[in-house]
Short mmCIF file of C-alpha atoms in Angstrom, two decimals:
data_model
loop_
_atom_site.label_atom_id
_atom_site.label_comp_id
_atom_site.label_asym_id
_atom_site.label_seq_id
_atom_site.Cartn_x
_atom_site.Cartn_y
_atom_site.Cartn_z
CA SER A 1 163.83 63.77 75.50
CA ALA A 2 163.08 65.32 78.89
CA VAL A 3 162.28 69.77 79.36
CA ILE A 4 164.45 70.76 82.07
CA SER A 5 163.52 73.79 83.40
CA GLN A 6 166.07 76.04 86.65
CA LYS A 7 166.13 78.52 88.81
CA PRO A 8 167.30 80.75 89.06
CA SER A 9 169.78 80.94 85.99
CA ARG A 10 171.99 83.16 87.29
CA ASP A 11 172.74 84.79 91.32
CA ILE A 12 175.44 86.74 93.14
CA CYS A 13 175.57 86.05 97.00
CA GLN A 14 176.74 86.98 99.63
CA ARG A 15 179.75 84.58 101.68
CA GLY A 16 177.98 82.69 104.86
CA THR A 17 174.47 83.14 102.97
CA SER A 18 172.66 79.82 100.97
CA LEU A 19 170.95 79.79 97.07
CA THR A 20 168.09 77.17 96.76
CA ILE A 21 167.89 76.19 92.94
CA GLN A 22 165.08 73.86 91.56
CA CYS A 23 164.78 71.95 88.48
CA GLN A 24 161.67 70.87 87.06
CA VAL A 25 161.47 67.86 84.77
CA ASP A 26 157.89 67.85 82.38
CA SER A 27 157.35 64.19 83.21
CA GLN A 28 158.61 62.20 85.65
CA VAL A 29 161.90 60.75 86.04
CA THR A 30 162.87 58.42 88.58
CA MET A 31 167.01 59.14 88.03
CA MET A 32 167.83 63.40 88.56
CA PHE A 33 171.03 64.31 89.72
CA TRP A 34 173.29 67.58 90.45
CA TYR A 35 176.36 68.19 88.66
CA ARG A 36 179.09 71.52 89.41
CA GLN A 37 180.99 72.94 87.06
CA GLN A 38 183.73 74.55 88.39
CA PRO A 39 184.94 77.46 85.77
CA GLY A 40 186.98 76.51 83.07
CA GLN A 41 185.88 73.02 84.25
CA SER A 42 185.05 69.89 83.63
CA LEU A 43 181.02 68.28 85.51
CA THR A 44 181.93 66.28 88.82
CA LEU A 45 178.42 64.71 89.86
CA ILE A 46 177.25 65.65 93.77
CA ALA A 47 174.36 63.30 93.92
CA THR A 48 171.86 60.54 92.98
CA ALA A 49 168.19 61.70 93.93
CA ASN A 50 165.29 59.09 93.70
CA GLN A 51 162.02 60.18 94.28
CA GLY A 52 161.60 59.18 97.65
CA SER A 53 164.39 58.04 99.41
CA GLU A 54 167.42 60.01 100.64
CA ALA A 55 169.67 61.53 97.95
CA THR A 56 173.52 59.14 97.30
CA TYR A 57 176.46 61.35 97.76
CA GLU A 58 179.12 61.15 96.12
CA SER A 59 183.04 61.40 96.89
CA GLY A 60 183.56 65.21 98.57
CA PHE A 61 180.07 66.44 98.66
CA VAL A 62 178.01 65.98 101.87
CA ILE A 63 174.20 66.47 102.91
CA ASP A 64 175.14 69.36 105.49
CA LYS A 65 176.87 71.07 102.55
CA PHE A 66 174.43 70.58 98.87
CA PRO A 67 171.24 69.45 100.78
CA ILE A 68 168.40 68.61 98.32
CA SER A 69 164.65 67.32 98.46
CA ARG A 70 162.70 65.42 95.77
CA PRO A 71 159.33 65.42 97.14
CA ASN A 72 157.76 64.03 93.47
CA LEU A 73 158.58 62.74 90.01
CA THR A 74 159.10 65.74 88.15
CA PHE A 75 160.76 67.76 90.84
CA SER A 76 164.40 68.47 93.15
CA THR A 77 166.29 71.22 94.85
CA LEU A 78 169.63 72.05 95.26
CA THR A 79 171.18 73.75 98.60
CA VAL A 80 174.02 75.41 98.76
CA SER A 81 174.77 75.73 101.64
CA ASN A 82 177.41 78.87 103.79
CA MET A 83 178.62 79.70 100.42
CA SER A 84 181.99 80.87 100.36
CA PRO A 85 183.99 82.10 96.65
CA GLU A 86 184.84 78.59 95.77
CA ASP A 87 181.25 77.38 95.84
CA SER A 88 181.35 79.71 92.82
CA SER A 89 180.32 77.13 90.21
CA ILE A 90 177.31 75.97 87.06
CA TYR A 91 175.16 73.84 89.50
CA LEU A 92 172.93 71.11 86.57
CA CYS A 93 170.66 69.13 86.85
CA SER A 94 170.27 66.00 84.85
CA THR A 95 167.58 63.56 84.05
CA GLY A 96 166.89 60.06 82.36
CA GLY A 97 164.76 59.91 79.47
CA ARG A 98 160.80 60.09 79.44
CA ALA A 99 160.88 56.28 78.62
CA GLY A 100 163.83 55.90 81.66
CA GLY A 101 165.88 54.66 79.60
CA TYR A 102 169.98 55.19 79.59
CA GLU A 103 170.30 58.56 78.10
CA GLN A 104 170.65 62.41 80.58
CA PHE A 105 169.54 65.28 79.66
CA PHE A 106 170.30 68.53 81.38
CA GLY A 107 168.63 71.92 82.58
CA PRO A 108 169.93 74.89 81.36
CA GLY A 109 172.21 75.49 85.01
CA THR A 110 172.99 77.61 87.17
CA ARG A 111 175.66 80.23 87.22
CA LEU A 112 176.21 81.49 91.19
CA THR A 113 178.09 84.14 91.97
CA VAL A 114 179.62 84.39 95.60
CA LEU A 115 181.30 87.45 96.81
CA ALA B 1 186.76 53.81 89.12
CA GLN B 2 185.96 54.74 85.51
CA THR B 3 188.28 56.95 84.44
CA VAL B 4 188.23 59.99 81.09
CA THR B 5 190.81 60.72 78.89
CA GLN B 6 190.63 63.82 76.46
CA SER B 7 194.07 64.80 75.48
CA GLN B 8 193.33 67.90 73.16
CA PRO B 9 192.18 70.89 75.37
CA GLU B 10 191.90 72.84 72.05
CA MET B 11 191.34 72.53 68.40
CA SER B 12 189.94 73.41 65.03
CA VAL B 13 188.46 73.49 61.82
CA GLN B 14 188.00 75.54 58.33
CA GLU B 15 184.43 75.50 58.11
CA ALA B 16 183.65 72.41 55.52
CA GLU B 17 186.11 70.57 57.07
CA THR B 18 186.14 66.99 58.98
CA VAL B 19 187.99 66.93 61.96
CA THR B 20 188.26 64.32 64.68
CA LEU B 21 188.01 64.87 68.63
CA SER B 22 189.68 62.23 70.62
CA CYS B 23 188.94 60.42 73.51
CA THR B 24 190.08 57.46 75.89
CA TYR B 25 188.74 55.77 78.91
CA ASP B 26 190.01 53.87 81.76
CA THR B 27 187.24 50.67 82.53
CA SER B 28 187.02 47.11 84.14
CA GLU B 29 182.95 47.02 83.44
CA ASN B 30 182.36 45.12 80.57
CA ASN B 31 179.56 46.80 79.45
CA TYR B 32 178.47 50.18 79.96
CA TYR B 33 177.54 53.25 77.65
CA LEU B 34 180.12 56.38 76.31
CA PHE B 35 178.68 59.77 75.13
CA TRP B 36 179.88 62.83 73.39
CA TYR B 37 178.28 66.10 75.29
CA LYS B 38 178.43 69.36 73.31
CA GLN B 39 178.33 72.95 75.17
CA PRO B 40 178.04 76.43 73.11
CA PRO B 41 179.53 79.24 75.12
CA SER B 42 175.49 79.31 76.47
CA ARG B 43 176.58 76.69 78.61
CA GLN B 44 173.40 74.00 77.89
CA MET B 45 174.71 70.54 77.71
CA ILE B 46 172.86 69.18 74.07
CA LEU B 47 173.65 65.16 73.73
CA VAL B 48 175.51 64.80 70.55
CA ILE B 49 175.10 60.95 69.96
CA ARG B 50 176.03 57.84 72.40
CA GLN B 51 177.55 54.52 72.26
CA GLU B 52 176.73 51.00 73.52
CA ALA B 53 179.63 49.34 74.48
CA TYR B 54 177.87 45.73 73.43
CA LYS B 55 177.37 47.55 69.89
CA GLN B 56 179.61 46.79 67.28
CA GLN B 57 178.56 49.40 65.36
CA ASN B 58 179.41 52.61 64.99
CA ALA B 59 177.00 54.91 66.00
CA THR B 60 176.15 57.76 63.58
CA GLU B 61 173.97 60.90 63.65
CA ASN B 62 174.02 62.72 60.93
CA ARG B 63 177.51 64.85 60.09
CA PHE B 64 178.30 63.23 63.58
CA SER B 65 179.99 59.17 63.56
CA VAL B 66 182.27 58.09 66.64
CA ASN B 67 184.68 55.69 66.14
CA PHE B 68 184.17 53.08 68.97
CA GLN B 69 187.48 50.98 69.63
CA LYS B 70 186.23 48.31 73.00
CA ALA B 71 189.97 47.58 72.86
CA ALA B 72 191.44 49.84 73.14
CA LYS B 73 188.81 51.79 75.06
CA SER B 74 188.93 54.78 72.70
CA PHE B 75 186.04 56.39 71.92
CA SER B 76 186.24 59.48 68.64
CA LEU B 77 183.96 61.87 67.55
CA LYS B 78 183.96 62.87 64.04
CA ILE B 79 182.58 66.39 62.93
CA SER B 80 181.83 65.64 59.27
CA ASP B 81 180.79 69.49 57.08
CA SER B 82 181.80 71.52 59.81
CA GLN B 83 179.04 74.42 60.78
CA LEU B 84 180.48 77.53 62.60
CA GLY B 85 177.37 76.61 64.93
CA ASP B 86 179.35 73.34 66.31
CA THR B 87 182.07 75.91 68.00
CA ALA B 88 182.05 74.34 71.04
CA MET B 89 183.09 72.54 73.92
CA TYR B 90 182.72 68.80 73.14
CA PHE B 91 182.88 66.37 76.82
CA CYS B 92 183.27 62.78 76.28
CA ALA B 93 181.24 61.27 79.38
CA PHE B 94 181.44 57.47 80.59
CA MET B 95 178.71 55.58 82.25
CA PRO B 96 178.44 52.42 83.52
CA PHE B 97 175.33 49.93 82.34
CA ASN B 98 172.49 50.19 85.61
CA THR B 99 169.67 47.71 84.50
CA GLY B 100 169.56 50.27 81.33
CA THR B 101 169.14 53.32 82.98
CA ALA B 102 170.90 56.16 83.52
CA SER B 103 173.08 56.56 86.22
CA LYS B 104 175.86 58.93 87.09
CA LEU B 105 178.40 60.05 84.15
CA THR B 106 182.24 60.62 84.26
CA PHE B 107 183.40 63.52 82.30
CA GLY B 108 186.09 63.97 80.42
CA THR B 109 188.31 67.17 80.70
CA GLY B 110 186.26 68.89 77.14
CA THR B 111 187.79 69.65 74.45
CA ARG B 112 187.49 72.94 72.83
CA LEU B 113 186.32 72.99 69.18
CA GLN B 114 186.86 76.55 67.12
CA VAL B 115 185.15 76.42 63.68
CA THR B 116 186.56 79.02 61.48
CA LEU B 117 185.69 80.45 57.59
#
């Protein structure tokens, strides 16, 4: 399985500010995914990030609110822009395995609290 | 669009006993993958077991096994010899086939499992 790290692990932010979350993988992967897990809820896919192309967003998520970068095959960032308390969630990135298999492995998540 | 349903919000099992978590899904796809993930309080999502829809044989991973009923669109998880470390939230997830590579996961609402002494 891929080893995935995320920074920061948690943060407390003020309303109206932005936070960029980093996701680093220990091997080159084609697909990276960003999920949101609201308090006590399940995971919902925000977007899929392929290296060298624009991210593909799911219904209900827009690039202006959640801009994503994918500068190379081991790294991606998700920015949560103009935050409100409703953005308080755990944000997780995931990737396929080293061999490009179908399984997805997750980073440890970033717990975001917006005041 | 696919949906995944976990009808048991919470379950409890005594240590060393066996417990089964239910999951049903709805899809028009014929080829897909199913997963069970575990999320302990540390919030790390851990892949427990996976099943390819084209395989009739049920997947097993040590104490974890599944009962995959494709016609019924059912995918239950059995945990044998439950251990305290199995206490976690368990999510069932569906992924459509995409040339064998990773793609969008659709998750169920989760079942919170408590293992007691």
